[in-house]
PDB file of C-alpha atoms in Angstrom:
ATOM      1  CA  MET A 226       0.128  -0.037  -0.073  1.00 63.00           C
ATOM      2  CA  SER A 227       1.231   3.112  -0.864  1.00 74.00           C
ATOM      3  CA  ALA A 228       1.941   6.333   1.435  1.00 73.00           C
ATOM      4  CA  ILE A 229      -0.501   8.211  -0.078  1.00 72.00           C
ATOM      5  CA  ASN A 230      -3.275   5.574   0.101  1.00 77.00           C
ATOM      6  CA  ARG A 231      -2.336   4.599   3.778  1.00 83.00           C
ATOM      7  CA  PHE A 232      -2.703   8.458   4.881  1.00 78.00           C
ATOM      8  CA  HIS A 233      -6.281   8.315   3.088  1.00 77.00           C
ATOM      9  CA  GLU A 234      -6.947   5.295   5.163  1.00 84.00           C
ATOM     10  CA  VAL A 235      -5.927   6.539   8.534  1.00 85.00           C
ATOM     11  CA  ALA A 236      -7.488  10.119   7.910  1.00 81.00           C
ATOM     12  CA  ASN A 237     -10.684   8.334   6.992  1.00 79.00           C
ATOM     13  CA  ASP A 238     -10.440   5.895   9.963  1.00 84.00           C
ATOM     14  CA  ALA A 239     -10.073   9.314  12.254  1.00 84.00           C
ATOM     15  CA  LEU A 240     -13.067  11.117  10.258  1.00 81.00           C
ATOM     16  CA  VAL A 241     -15.333   7.543  11.282  1.00 82.00           C
ATOM     17  CA  GLN A 242     -13.729   7.991  15.116  1.00 87.00           C
ATOM     18  CA  ILE A 243     -14.441  11.620  15.462  1.00 87.00           C
ATOM     19  CA  SER A 244     -17.513  11.756  13.721  1.00 83.00           C
ATOM     20  CA  ASP A 245     -18.613   9.291  16.239  1.00 84.00           C
ATOM     21  CA  HIS A 246     -18.562  11.830  19.322  1.00 89.00           C
ATOM     22  CA  LEU A 247     -19.781  14.968  17.201  1.00 88.00           C
ATOM     23  CA  VAL A 248     -23.573  16.078  17.847  1.00 90.00           C
ATOM     24  CA  PRO A 249     -26.022  14.585  15.364  1.00 86.00           C
ATOM     25  CA  GLU A 250     -26.340  17.668  13.108  1.00 88.00           C
ATOM     26  CA  ALA A 251     -22.605  18.578  13.088  1.00 90.00           C
ATOM     27  CA  LYS A 252     -20.693  17.781   9.789  1.00 89.00           C
ATOM     28  CA  LEU A 253     -17.229  17.039   9.467  1.00 88.00           C
ATOM     29  CA  THR A 254     -14.210  18.267   6.824  1.00 89.00           C
ATOM     30  CA  LEU A 255     -10.633  17.741   7.156  1.00 86.00           C
ATOM     31  CA  ALA A 256      -8.262  19.691   4.700  1.00 87.00           C
ATOM     32  CA  ILE A 257      -4.427  19.242   4.564  1.00 85.00           C
ATOM     33  CA  TYR A 258      -2.180  21.234   2.521  1.00 87.00           C
ATOM     34  CA  VAL A 259       1.047  21.744   1.689  1.00 84.00           C
ATOM     35  CA  PRO A 260       2.036  25.494   1.478  1.00 91.00           C
ATOM     36  CA  GLY A 261       3.333  26.190  -2.069  1.00 91.00           C
ATOM     37  CA  GLU A 262       2.168  22.414  -3.575  1.00 87.00           C
ATOM     38  CA  PRO A 263      -1.542  22.640  -4.346  1.00 88.00           C
ATOM     39  CA  GLU A 264      -1.067  19.330  -6.192  1.00 84.00           C
ATOM     40  CA  GLN A 265      -0.741  17.835  -2.346  1.00 81.00           C
ATOM     41  CA  ASP A 266      -4.256  19.574  -1.206  1.00 85.00           C
ATOM     42  CA  ILE A 267      -6.540  17.065   0.653  1.00 84.00           C
ATOM     43  CA  VAL A 268      -9.979  17.545   1.320  1.00 87.00           C
ATOM     44  CA  LEU A 269     -11.974  14.656   3.013  1.00 84.00           C
ATOM     45  CA  MET A 270     -15.727  15.895   3.596  1.00 85.00           C
ATOM     46  CA  GLY A 271     -17.793  13.699   6.268  1.00 80.00           C
ATOM     47  CA  PRO A 272     -21.799  12.698   4.882  1.00 80.00           C
ATOM     48  CA  GLY A 273     -23.633  15.455   4.436  1.00 85.00           C
ATOM     49  CA  ALA A 274     -20.758  18.428   4.410  1.00 88.00           C
ATOM     50  CA  ALA A 275     -21.261  21.110   1.959  1.00 91.00           C
ATOM     51  CA  ALA A 276     -18.245  22.850   0.645  1.00 90.00           C
ATOM     52  CA  ASP A 277     -20.472  26.633   1.279  1.00 90.00           C
ATOM     53  CA  GLU A 278     -20.882  25.779   4.923  1.00 91.00           C
ATOM     54  CA  VAL A 279     -16.885  24.982   5.083  1.00 88.00           C
ATOM     55  CA  VAL A 280     -16.109  28.436   3.599  1.00 85.00           C
ATOM     56  CA  ASN A 281     -18.578  30.245   5.763  1.00 86.00           C
ATOM     57  CA  THR A 282     -16.898  28.832   8.712  1.00 86.00           C
ATOM     58  CA  LEU A 283     -13.549  28.990   7.867  1.00 83.00           C
ATOM     59  CA  ARG A 284     -14.620  32.529   7.042  1.00 81.00           C
ATOM     60  CA  ARG A 285     -16.337  33.288  10.321  1.00 82.00           C
ATOM     61  CA  ARG A 286     -13.795  31.422  12.397  1.00 81.00           C
ATOM     62  CA  GLY A 287     -10.793  31.534  10.158  1.00 72.00           C
ATOM     63  CA  GLY A 288     -10.327  35.303   9.648  1.00 71.00           C
ATOM     64  CA  LEU A 289     -11.340  35.096   6.164  1.00 72.00           C
ATOM     65  CA  SER A 290     -13.286  38.488   6.103  1.00 73.00           C
ATOM     66  CA  LEU A 291     -14.159  40.739   3.058  1.00 75.00           C
ATOM     67  CA  ASP A 292     -11.273  43.274   4.689  1.00 77.00           C
ATOM     68  CA  GLY A 293      -8.968  40.157   5.191  1.00 73.00           C
ATOM     69  CA  SER A 294      -6.355  39.674   2.413  1.00 77.00           C
ATOM     70  CA  ASN A 295      -6.648  36.605   0.856  1.00 77.00           C
ATOM     71  CA  ILE A 296      -5.947  34.895  -2.987  1.00 81.00           C
ATOM     72  CA  TYR A 297      -9.567  33.688  -3.361  1.00 79.00           C
ATOM     73  CA  LYS A 298     -11.069  36.713  -2.774  1.00 83.00           C
ATOM     74  CA  ARG A 299      -8.289  38.727  -4.872  1.00 87.00           C
ATOM     75  CA  MET A 300      -8.886  36.287  -7.769  1.00 90.00           C
ATOM     76  CA  VAL A 301     -13.502  37.269  -7.706  1.00 90.00           C
ATOM     77  CA  CYS A 302     -12.370  40.802  -7.019  1.00 92.00           C
ATOM     78  CA  ASP A 303     -10.289  40.429 -10.136  1.00 95.00           C
ATOM     79  CA  SER A 304     -12.696  38.469 -12.531  1.00 96.00           C
ATOM     80  CA  ILE A 305     -15.596  41.175 -11.574  1.00 97.00           C
ATOM     81  CA  ILE A 306     -13.304  44.082 -12.357  1.00 97.00           C
ATOM     82  CA  GLY A 307     -12.384  42.422 -15.861  1.00 97.00           C
ATOM     83  CA  ALA A 308     -16.056  41.710 -16.607  1.00 97.00           C
ATOM     84  CA  MET A 309     -17.138  45.526 -16.082  1.00 97.00           C
ATOM     85  CA  ALA A 310     -14.202  46.606 -17.948  1.00 97.00           C
ATOM     86  CA  MET A 311     -15.041  43.887 -20.878  1.00 97.00           C
ATOM     87  CA  GLY A 312     -18.818  45.075 -20.909  1.00 97.00           C
ATOM     88  CA  LYS A 313     -18.058  48.862 -20.868  1.00 96.00           C
ATOM     89  CA  GLN A 314     -15.952  47.638 -24.242  1.00 95.00           C
ATOM     90  CA  ASN A 315     -19.030  46.002 -25.402  1.00 95.00           C
ATOM     91  CA  SER A 316     -16.341  42.781 -25.947  1.00 95.00           C
ATOM     92  CA  GLY A 317     -16.128  39.221 -24.604  1.00 94.00           C
ATOM     93  CA  PRO A 318     -19.871  39.224 -22.615  1.00 94.00           C
ATOM     94  CA  ALA A 319     -19.812  36.162 -20.200  1.00 91.00           C
ATOM     95  CA  PRO A 320     -22.264  33.445 -21.246  1.00 93.00           C
ATOM     96  CA  ASP A 321     -25.829  33.444 -20.281  1.00 94.00           C
ATOM     97  CA  GLY A 322     -26.427  31.977 -16.812  1.00 95.00           C
ATOM     98  CA  HIS A 323     -22.520  32.587 -15.648  1.00 96.00           C
ATOM     99  CA  TRP A 324     -21.869  34.564 -12.497  1.00 95.00           C
ATOM    100  CA  ALA A 325     -20.068  37.284 -14.237  1.00 96.00           C
ATOM    101  CA  LYS A 326     -22.808  38.318 -16.467  1.00 97.00           C
ATOM    102  CA  GLU A 327     -24.202  40.470 -14.241  1.00 97.00           C
ATOM    103  CA  PHE A 328     -21.199  42.611 -13.675  1.00 97.00           C
ATOM    104  CA  TRP A 329     -20.215  42.715 -17.741  1.00 97.00           C
ATOM    105  CA  GLU A 330     -23.903  43.973 -17.882  1.00 97.00           C
ATOM    106  CA  ILE A 331     -23.242  46.899 -15.670  1.00 97.00           C
ATOM    107  CA  GLY A 332     -20.117  47.438 -17.568  1.00 97.00           C
ATOM    108  CA  ARG A 333     -21.995  47.613 -20.123  1.00 96.00           C
ATOM    109  CA  ALA A 334     -24.516  49.832 -19.287  1.00 95.00           C
ATOM    110  CA  GLU A 335     -21.603  52.407 -18.336  1.00 94.00           C
ATOM    111  CA  GLY A 336     -20.580  52.392 -21.257  1.00 94.00           C
ATOM    112  CA  GLN A 337     -23.712  52.605 -23.399  1.00 93.00           C
ATOM    113  CA  GLN A 338     -24.232  55.936 -20.988  1.00 89.00           C
ATOM    114  CA  ARG A 339     -20.902  57.281 -22.009  1.00 89.00           C
ATOM    115  CA  ASP A 340     -21.306  56.721 -25.484  1.00 89.00           C
ATOM    116  CA  GLU A 341     -24.595  58.791 -25.373  1.00 86.00           C
ATOM    117  CA  LEU A 342     -23.093  61.594 -23.411  1.00 86.00           C
ATOM    118  CA  VAL A 343     -20.578  61.422 -26.068  1.00 85.00           C
ATOM    119  CA  ALA A 344     -23.050  61.798 -28.603  1.00 84.00           C
ATOM    120  CA  ALA A 345     -24.911  64.508 -27.501  1.00 82.00           C
ATOM    121  CA  LEU A 346     -22.061  66.629 -26.949  1.00 81.00           C
ATOM    122  CA  GLU A 347     -20.689  65.638 -30.504  1.00 81.00           C
ATOM    123  CA  HIS A 348     -24.425  67.109 -31.745  1.00 78.00           C
ATOM    124  CA  LEU A 349     -24.282  70.769 -29.277  1.00 78.00           C
ATOM    125  CA  VAL A 350     -20.930  71.002 -30.488  1.00 76.00           C
ATOM    126  CA  ALA A 351     -22.199  70.597 -34.371  1.00 75.00           C
ATOM    127  CA  VAL A 352     -25.074  72.850 -33.798  1.00 70.00           C
ATOM    128  CA  THR A 353     -23.531  75.220 -31.717  1.00 73.00           C
ATOM    129  CA  THR A 354     -20.211  76.111 -33.921  1.00 70.00           C
ATOM    130  CA  PRO A 355     -20.308  79.042 -35.195  1.00 66.00           C
ATOM    131  CA  ASP A 356     -19.675  78.421 -39.126  1.00 64.00           C
ATOM    132  CA  ALA A 357     -16.534  80.222 -40.964  1.00 56.00           C
ATOM    133  CA  ASN A 358     -18.624  83.583 -40.910  1.00 57.00           C
ATOM    134  CA  GLY A 359     -19.418  83.598 -37.335  1.00 59.00           C
ATOM    135  CA  GLN A 360     -22.880  83.084 -37.778  1.00 59.00           C
ATOM    136  CA  LEU A 361     -24.463  82.012 -34.342  1.00 57.00           C
ATOM    137  CA  GLY A 362     -22.782  84.836 -32.895  1.00 54.00           C
ATOM    138  CA  ALA A 363     -21.658  82.905 -30.045  1.00 53.00           C
ATOM    139  CA  LYS A 364     -20.412  85.007 -27.019  1.00 62.00           C
ATOM    140  CA  GLU A 365     -17.124  84.192 -25.260  1.00 65.00           C
ATOM    141  CA  GLU A 366     -18.475  81.903 -22.134  1.00 62.00           C
ATOM    142  CA  HIS A 367     -20.333  79.582 -25.174  1.00 67.00           C
ATOM    143  CA  LEU A 368     -17.121  78.758 -27.066  1.00 69.00           C
ATOM    144  CA  ALA A 369     -15.488  78.084 -23.746  1.00 71.00           C
ATOM    145  CA  SER A 370     -18.236  75.838 -22.809  1.00 73.00           C
ATOM    146  CA  LEU A 371     -17.936  74.200 -26.822  1.00 75.00           C
ATOM    147  CA  GLU A 372     -14.244  73.239 -25.982  1.00 77.00           C
ATOM    148  CA  HIS A 373     -14.853  71.987 -22.684  1.00 78.00           C
ATOM    149  CA  ALA A 374     -17.266  69.610 -24.813  1.00 79.00           C
ATOM    150  CA  ARG A 375     -14.713  69.032 -27.470  1.00 81.00           C
ATOM    151  CA  ALA A 376     -12.246  68.025 -24.641  1.00 81.00           C
ATOM    152  CA  MET A 377     -14.925  65.521 -23.061  1.00 78.00           C
ATOM    153  CA  ILE A 378     -15.488  63.980 -26.242  1.00 81.00           C
ATOM    154  CA  ARG A 379     -11.689  63.686 -27.080  1.00 82.00           C
ATOM    155  CA  LEU A 380     -11.495  62.081 -23.428  1.00 79.00           C
ATOM    156  CA  HIS A 381     -14.128  59.720 -24.002  1.00 75.00           C
ATOM    157  CA  ARG A 382     -13.809  58.785 -27.530  1.00 74.00           C
ATOM    158  CA  GLY A 383     -10.190  58.071 -26.787  1.00 62.00           C
TER     159      GLY A 383
END
């Protein structure tokens, strides 16, 4: 019997022994890891144990608050930021039913709002810019507002 198989057998026997002493509604999970070697991770879950509840327990009792630093939370946040950025650019939508779709749609709504604002500013500039003969009689403050609108258009059109 290999050392790994023997370990699993011993761990499983220990889980059974511990389970015999738990209150009836308690669930048991054993997690073993070697830092920096995720291929050696072992998670043994007793009957009826739910992964979400294990994570909730670690969050409550193991210091995994939303304010703490951990790689899983960082990866989730990076995925959300990426989905929102892709949505704003209207590219690479998350598939229907995927958890990131909601964030992609938030980003897309922001992108559409930006596009509508820029289009409105472009229209405003087009209809209020004096022609070569200065036919609109624009005042200096109007020209400053138009220049500001042009700067905003350049900024948001990239």
